[in-house]
Amino acid sequence: MKKYILGLLLSGTCLFSGCYYDVESELYPKDPNQTCDTLNVGYQARIEPIIKSNCVACHTGSGAGGNVSLDSYQGVRDATINRNLYGAVSHTSNKPMPQGGNKLPDCDINAIKKWIDNGHPQ
Ligand code: HEC
């Protein structure tokens, strides 16, 4: 009887939170068909579009936020090296970005991390 109740409790947890092992991206993290592509993280194909739609508005020209210019490959690359860009987008630094906006989707944050780890491919 005790085992029965425990079983019920466990399956209940699954029902309400979604079973961990049902999450496809956890099961097949390297599946090339998964929706979050962190395999191909070249600047032009993957990183620039993220920065353009979320960051450039405040980070270009002479009035760039924090004097961080993100309108070129060089600028974004330098910001990851000198200005903790990853800390900003992952909200682990004290200057979370986009400032005043929503955190980027995990997929984009992971792609940025991969791009940095891979040595900033163009
Ligand atoms: C609404 C305007 C705005 C947006 C959008 C924005 N930023 Fe910023 N950003 C700022 C301002 C202003 C600062 C300077 C903040 C300060 O020094 O307190 C800043 C600072 C930074 C810094 C320097 C942080 C540091 O620790 O010195 C980085 C890196 C950065 N932003 C990256 C980004 C990235 C990447 C995005 C897009 C995901 C983004 N920002 C979006 C306004 C913005």
PDB file of C-alpha atoms and ligand atoms in Angstrom:
ATOM      1  CA  MET A   1       0.000   0.000   0.000  1.00  0.00           C
ATOM      2  CA  LYS A   2       2.774   2.437   0.876  1.00  0.00           C
ATOM      3  CA  LYS A   3       4.484   1.730  -2.426  1.00  0.00           C
ATOM      4  CA  TYR A   4       1.239   2.355  -4.262  1.00  0.00           C
ATOM      5  CA  ILE A   5       0.851   5.775  -2.688  1.00  0.00           C
ATOM      6  CA  LEU A   6       4.472   6.654  -3.427  1.00  0.00           C
ATOM      7  CA  GLY A   7       3.921   5.650  -7.050  1.00  0.00           C
ATOM      8  CA  LEU A   8       0.883   7.880  -7.248  1.00  0.00           C
ATOM      9  CA  LEU A   9       2.819  10.789  -5.796  1.00  0.00           C
ATOM     10  CA  LEU A  10       5.675  10.344  -8.245  1.00  0.00           C
ATOM     11  CA  SER A  11       3.464  10.090 -11.298  1.00  0.00           C
ATOM     12  CA  GLY A  12       1.578  13.128 -10.028  1.00  0.00           C
ATOM     13  CA  THR A  13       4.806  15.113  -9.979  1.00  0.00           C
ATOM     14  CA  CYS A  14       5.361  14.112 -13.589  1.00  0.00           C
ATOM     15  CA  LEU A  15       1.886  15.180 -14.587  1.00  0.00           C
ATOM     16  CA  PHE A  16       2.184  18.630 -13.135  1.00  0.00           C
ATOM     17  CA  SER A  17       5.749  19.539 -14.001  1.00  0.00           C
ATOM     18  CA  GLY A  18       6.365  17.538 -17.176  1.00  0.00           C
ATOM     19  CA  CYS A  19       8.716  14.609 -16.835  1.00  0.00           C
ATOM     20  CA  TYR A  20      12.348  15.605 -17.081  1.00  0.00           C
ATOM     21  CA  TYR A  21      13.043  12.697 -19.397  1.00  0.00           C
ATOM     22  CA  ASP A  22      10.325  13.753 -21.790  1.00  0.00           C
ATOM     23  CA  VAL A  23      12.129  16.953 -22.644  1.00  0.00           C
ATOM     24  CA  GLU A  24      13.550  16.279 -26.075  1.00  0.00           C
ATOM     25  CA  SER A  25      16.366  18.791 -25.918  1.00  0.00           C
ATOM     26  CA  GLU A  26      17.598  17.157 -22.703  1.00  0.00           C
ATOM     27  CA  LEU A  27      17.483  13.722 -24.297  1.00  0.00           C
ATOM     28  CA  TYR A  28      19.110  14.644 -27.595  1.00  0.00           C
ATOM     29  CA  PRO A  29      21.210  17.729 -26.987  1.00  0.00           C
ATOM     30  CA  LYS A  30      23.242  17.210 -30.145  1.00  0.00           C
ATOM     31  CA  ASP A  31      20.346  16.514 -32.486  1.00  0.00           C
ATOM     32  CA  PRO A  32      20.998  18.716 -35.552  1.00  0.00           C
ATOM     33  CA  ASN A  33      17.242  18.993 -36.085  1.00  0.00           C
ATOM     34  CA  GLN A  34      16.561  20.505 -32.717  1.00  0.00           C
ATOM     35  CA  THR A  35      15.163  24.016 -32.814  1.00  0.00           C
ATOM     36  CA  CYS A  36      18.024  25.519 -30.832  1.00  0.00           C
ATOM     37  CA  ASP A  37      21.072  25.392 -33.049  1.00  0.00           C
ATOM     38  CA  THR A  38      24.245  25.942 -31.064  1.00  0.00           C
ATOM     39  CA  LEU A  39      26.398  24.069 -33.565  1.00  0.00           C
ATOM     40  CA  ASN A  40      26.620  26.776 -36.195  1.00  0.00           C
ATOM     41  CA  VAL A  41      27.347  29.963 -34.361  1.00  0.00           C
ATOM     42  CA  GLY A  42      29.170  32.091 -36.920  1.00  0.00           C
ATOM     43  CA  TYR A  43      28.901  35.827 -36.345  1.00  0.00           C
ATOM     44  CA  GLN A  44      27.036  36.746 -39.490  1.00  0.00           C
ATOM     45  CA  ALA A  45      24.654  33.821 -39.505  1.00  0.00           C
ATOM     46  CA  ARG A  46      23.798  33.558 -35.836  1.00  0.00           C
ATOM     47  CA  ILE A  47      25.161  36.300 -33.589  1.00  0.00           C
ATOM     48  CA  GLU A  48      24.688  39.469 -35.611  1.00  0.00           C
ATOM     49  CA  PRO A  49      20.902  38.997 -35.979  1.00  0.00           C
ATOM     50  CA  ILE A  50      20.526  38.647 -32.195  1.00  0.00           C
ATOM     51  CA  ILE A  51      22.577  41.773 -31.537  1.00  0.00           C
ATOM     52  CA  LYS A  52      20.871  43.743 -34.289  1.00  0.00           C
ATOM     53  CA  SER A  53      17.374  43.137 -33.048  1.00  0.00           C
ATOM     54  CA  ASN A  54      18.082  43.452 -29.312  1.00  0.00           C
ATOM     55  CA  CYS A  55      21.104  45.637 -28.718  1.00  0.00           C
ATOM     56  CA  VAL A  56      22.246  47.897 -31.534  1.00  0.00           C
ATOM     57  CA  ALA A  57      19.536  50.504 -30.932  1.00  0.00           C
ATOM     58  CA  CYS A  58      21.347  51.533 -27.734  1.00  0.00           C
ATOM     59  CA  HIS A  59      24.841  50.451 -28.700  1.00  0.00           C
ATOM     60  CA  THR A  60      25.928  52.381 -31.748  1.00  0.00           C
ATOM     61  CA  GLY A  61      27.583  55.686 -32.521  1.00  0.00           C
ATOM     62  CA  SER A  62      28.872  58.265 -30.087  1.00  0.00           C
ATOM     63  CA  GLY A  63      26.046  57.849 -27.556  1.00  0.00           C
ATOM     64  CA  ALA A  64      26.449  54.071 -27.273  1.00  0.00           C
ATOM     65  CA  GLY A  65      25.347  52.714 -23.885  1.00  0.00           C
ATOM     66  CA  GLY A  66      28.331  52.320 -21.584  1.00  0.00           C
ATOM     67  CA  ASN A  67      30.506  53.312 -24.562  1.00  0.00           C
ATOM     68  CA  VAL A  68      30.024  49.776 -25.885  1.00  0.00           C
ATOM     69  CA  SER A  69      29.659  49.708 -29.651  1.00  0.00           C
ATOM     70  CA  LEU A  70      27.918  46.602 -30.949  1.00  0.00           C
ATOM     71  CA  ASP A  71      27.432  47.534 -34.604  1.00  0.00           C
ATOM     72  CA  SER A  72      30.358  45.513 -35.956  1.00  0.00           C
ATOM     73  CA  TYR A  73      32.008  42.132 -35.551  1.00  0.00           C
ATOM     74  CA  GLN A  74      34.992  43.796 -33.896  1.00  0.00           C
ATOM     75  CA  GLY A  75      32.820  45.731 -31.482  1.00  0.00           C
ATOM     76  CA  VAL A  76      30.837  42.697 -30.333  1.00  0.00           C
ATOM     77  CA  ARG A  77      33.972  40.586 -30.069  1.00  0.00           C
ATOM     78  CA  ASP A  78      35.744  43.221 -27.976  1.00  0.00           C
ATOM     79  CA  ALA A  79      32.712  43.555 -25.715  1.00  0.00           C
ATOM     80  CA  THR A  80      32.829  39.836 -24.947  1.00  0.00           C
ATOM     81  CA  ILE A  81      36.494  40.183 -24.009  1.00  0.00           C
ATOM     82  CA  ASN A  82      36.636  43.549 -22.248  1.00  0.00           C
ATOM     83  CA  ARG A  83      33.090  44.337 -21.130  1.00  0.00           C
ATOM     84  CA  ASN A  84      31.610  41.036 -19.944  1.00  0.00           C
ATOM     85  CA  LEU A  85      28.981  40.847 -22.657  1.00  0.00           C
ATOM     86  CA  TYR A  86      28.120  37.274 -21.707  1.00  0.00           C
ATOM     87  CA  GLY A  87      27.578  38.259 -18.070  1.00  0.00           C
ATOM     88  CA  ALA A  88      25.264  41.027 -19.263  1.00  0.00           C
ATOM     89  CA  VAL A  89      23.059  38.826 -21.474  1.00  0.00           C
ATOM     90  CA  SER A  90      23.004  35.911 -19.024  1.00  0.00           C
ATOM     91  CA  HIS A  91      22.075  38.337 -16.229  1.00  0.00           C
ATOM     92  CA  THR A  92      24.987  37.192 -14.083  1.00  0.00           C
ATOM     93  CA  SER A  93      26.646  40.617 -14.063  1.00  0.00           C
ATOM     94  CA  ASN A  94      25.322  43.719 -12.327  1.00  0.00           C
ATOM     95  CA  LYS A  95      24.457  45.242 -15.711  1.00  0.00           C
ATOM     96  CA  PRO A  96      21.794  42.947 -17.143  1.00  0.00           C
ATOM     97  CA  MET A  97      21.077  43.455 -20.845  1.00  0.00           C
ATOM     98  CA  PRO A  98      19.032  44.323 -22.804  1.00  0.00           C
ATOM     99  CA  GLN A  99      18.718  47.203 -20.354  1.00  0.00           C
ATOM    100  CA  GLY A 100      15.139  47.531 -19.172  1.00  0.00           C
ATOM    101  CA  GLY A 101      14.044  44.686 -21.450  1.00  0.00           C
ATOM    102  CA  ASN A 102      13.368  40.975 -21.233  1.00  0.00           C
ATOM    103  CA  LYS A 103      16.220  38.515 -20.953  1.00  0.00           C
ATOM    104  CA  LEU A 104      17.105  36.938 -24.305  1.00  0.00           C
ATOM    105  CA  PRO A 105      15.818  33.393 -24.976  1.00  0.00           C
ATOM    106  CA  ASP A 106      18.103  30.709 -23.506  1.00  0.00           C
ATOM    107  CA  CYS A 107      18.859  29.490 -27.005  1.00  0.00           C
ATOM    108  CA  ASP A 108      20.339  32.846 -28.000  1.00  0.00           C
ATOM    109  CA  ILE A 109      22.319  33.123 -24.774  1.00  0.00           C
ATOM    110  CA  ASN A 110      23.716  29.616 -25.334  1.00  0.00           C
ATOM    111  CA  ALA A 111      24.631  30.513 -28.909  1.00  0.00           C
ATOM    112  CA  ILE A 112      26.544  33.579 -27.694  1.00  0.00           C
ATOM    113  CA  LYS A 113      28.368  31.436 -25.125  1.00  0.00           C
ATOM    114  CA  LYS A 114      29.292  28.909 -27.809  1.00  0.00           C
ATOM    115  CA  TRP A 115      30.462  31.664 -30.141  1.00  0.00           C
ATOM    116  CA  ILE A 116      32.787  32.988 -27.435  1.00  0.00           C
ATOM    117  CA  ASP A 117      34.039  29.498 -26.503  1.00  0.00           C
ATOM    118  CA  ASN A 118      34.681  28.711 -30.178  1.00  0.00           C
ATOM    119  CA  GLY A 119      36.903  31.766 -30.563  1.00  0.00           C
ATOM    120  CA  HIS A 120      34.451  34.192 -32.203  1.00  0.00           C
ATOM    121  CA  PRO A 121      34.079  32.602 -35.669  1.00  0.00           C
ATOM    122  CA  GLN A 122      33.054  35.144 -38.338  1.00  0.00           C
TER     123      GLN A 122
HETATM  124  C1  HEC B   1      17.660  50.392 -23.856  1.00  0.00           C
HETATM  125  C2  HEC B   1      19.047  50.534 -24.216  1.00  0.00           C
HETATM  126  C3  HEC B   1      19.935  49.304 -24.184  1.00  0.00           C
HETATM  127  C4  HEC B   1      19.726  48.081 -24.776  1.00  0.00           C
HETATM  128  C5  HEC B   1      18.518  47.631 -25.593  1.00  0.00           C
HETATM  129  C6  HEC B   1      20.903  47.297 -24.521  1.00  0.00           C
HETATM  130  N1  HEC B   1      21.792  48.014 -23.785  1.00  0.00           N
HETATM  131 FE1  HEC B   1      23.608  47.382 -23.132  1.00  0.00          FE
HETATM  132  N2  HEC B   1      23.880  49.109 -22.131  1.00  0.00           N
HETATM  133  C7  HEC B   1      22.999  50.179 -22.132  1.00  0.00           C
HETATM  134  C8  HEC B   1      23.511  51.211 -21.246  1.00  0.00           C
HETATM  135  C9  HEC B   1      22.862  52.561 -20.966  1.00  0.00           C
HETATM  136  C10 HEC B   1      24.722  50.707 -20.698  1.00  0.00           C
HETATM  137  C11 HEC B   1      25.634  51.361 -19.672  1.00  0.00           C
HETATM  138  C12 HEC B   1      25.095  50.928 -18.331  1.00  0.00           C
HETATM  139  C13 HEC B   1      25.970  51.320 -17.175  1.00  0.00           C
HETATM  140  O1  HEC B   1      27.158  51.542 -17.362  1.00  0.00           O
HETATM  141  O2  HEC B   1      25.428  51.334 -16.067  1.00  0.00           O
HETATM  142  C14 HEC B   1      24.919  49.397 -21.290  1.00  0.00           C
HETATM  143  C15 HEC B   1      26.018  48.585 -21.012  1.00  0.00           C
HETATM  144  C16 HEC B   1      26.292  47.403 -21.676  1.00  0.00           C
HETATM  145  C17 HEC B   1      27.500  46.627 -21.513  1.00  0.00           C
HETATM  146  C18 HEC B   1      28.661  46.947 -20.599  1.00  0.00           C
HETATM  147  C19 HEC B   1      28.422  46.225 -19.312  1.00  0.00           C
HETATM  148  C20 HEC B   1      29.527  46.439 -18.341  1.00  0.00           C
HETATM  149  O3  HEC B   1      29.600  45.590 -17.412  1.00  0.00           O
HETATM  150  O4  HEC B   1      30.273  47.378 -18.445  1.00  0.00           O
HETATM  151  C21 HEC B   1      27.396  45.546 -22.326  1.00  0.00           C
HETATM  152  C22 HEC B   1      28.429  44.445 -22.537  1.00  0.00           C
HETATM  153  C23 HEC B   1      26.110  45.638 -22.998  1.00  0.00           C
HETATM  154  N3  HEC B   1      25.462  46.769 -22.574  1.00  0.00           N
HETATM  155  C24 HEC B   1      25.645  44.713 -23.887  1.00  0.00           C
HETATM  156  C25 HEC B   1      24.358  44.714 -24.403  1.00  0.00           C
HETATM  157  C26 HEC B   1      23.823  43.660 -25.204  1.00  0.00           C
HETATM  158  C27 HEC B   1      24.585  42.419 -25.642  1.00  0.00           C
HETATM  159  C28 HEC B   1      22.544  44.008 -25.503  1.00  0.00           C
HETATM  160  C29 HEC B   1      21.528  43.210 -26.267  1.00  0.00           C
HETATM  161  C30 HEC B   1      21.275  41.876 -25.810  1.00  0.00           C
HETATM  162  C31 HEC B   1      22.282  45.305 -24.890  1.00  0.00           C
HETATM  163  N4  HEC B   1      23.411  45.696 -24.219  1.00  0.00           N
HETATM  164  C32 HEC B   1      21.086  46.001 -24.980  1.00  0.00           C
HETATM  165  C33 HEC B   1      21.832  50.279 -22.849  1.00  0.00           C
HETATM  166  C34 HEC B   1      21.248  49.259 -23.555  1.00  0.00           C
END
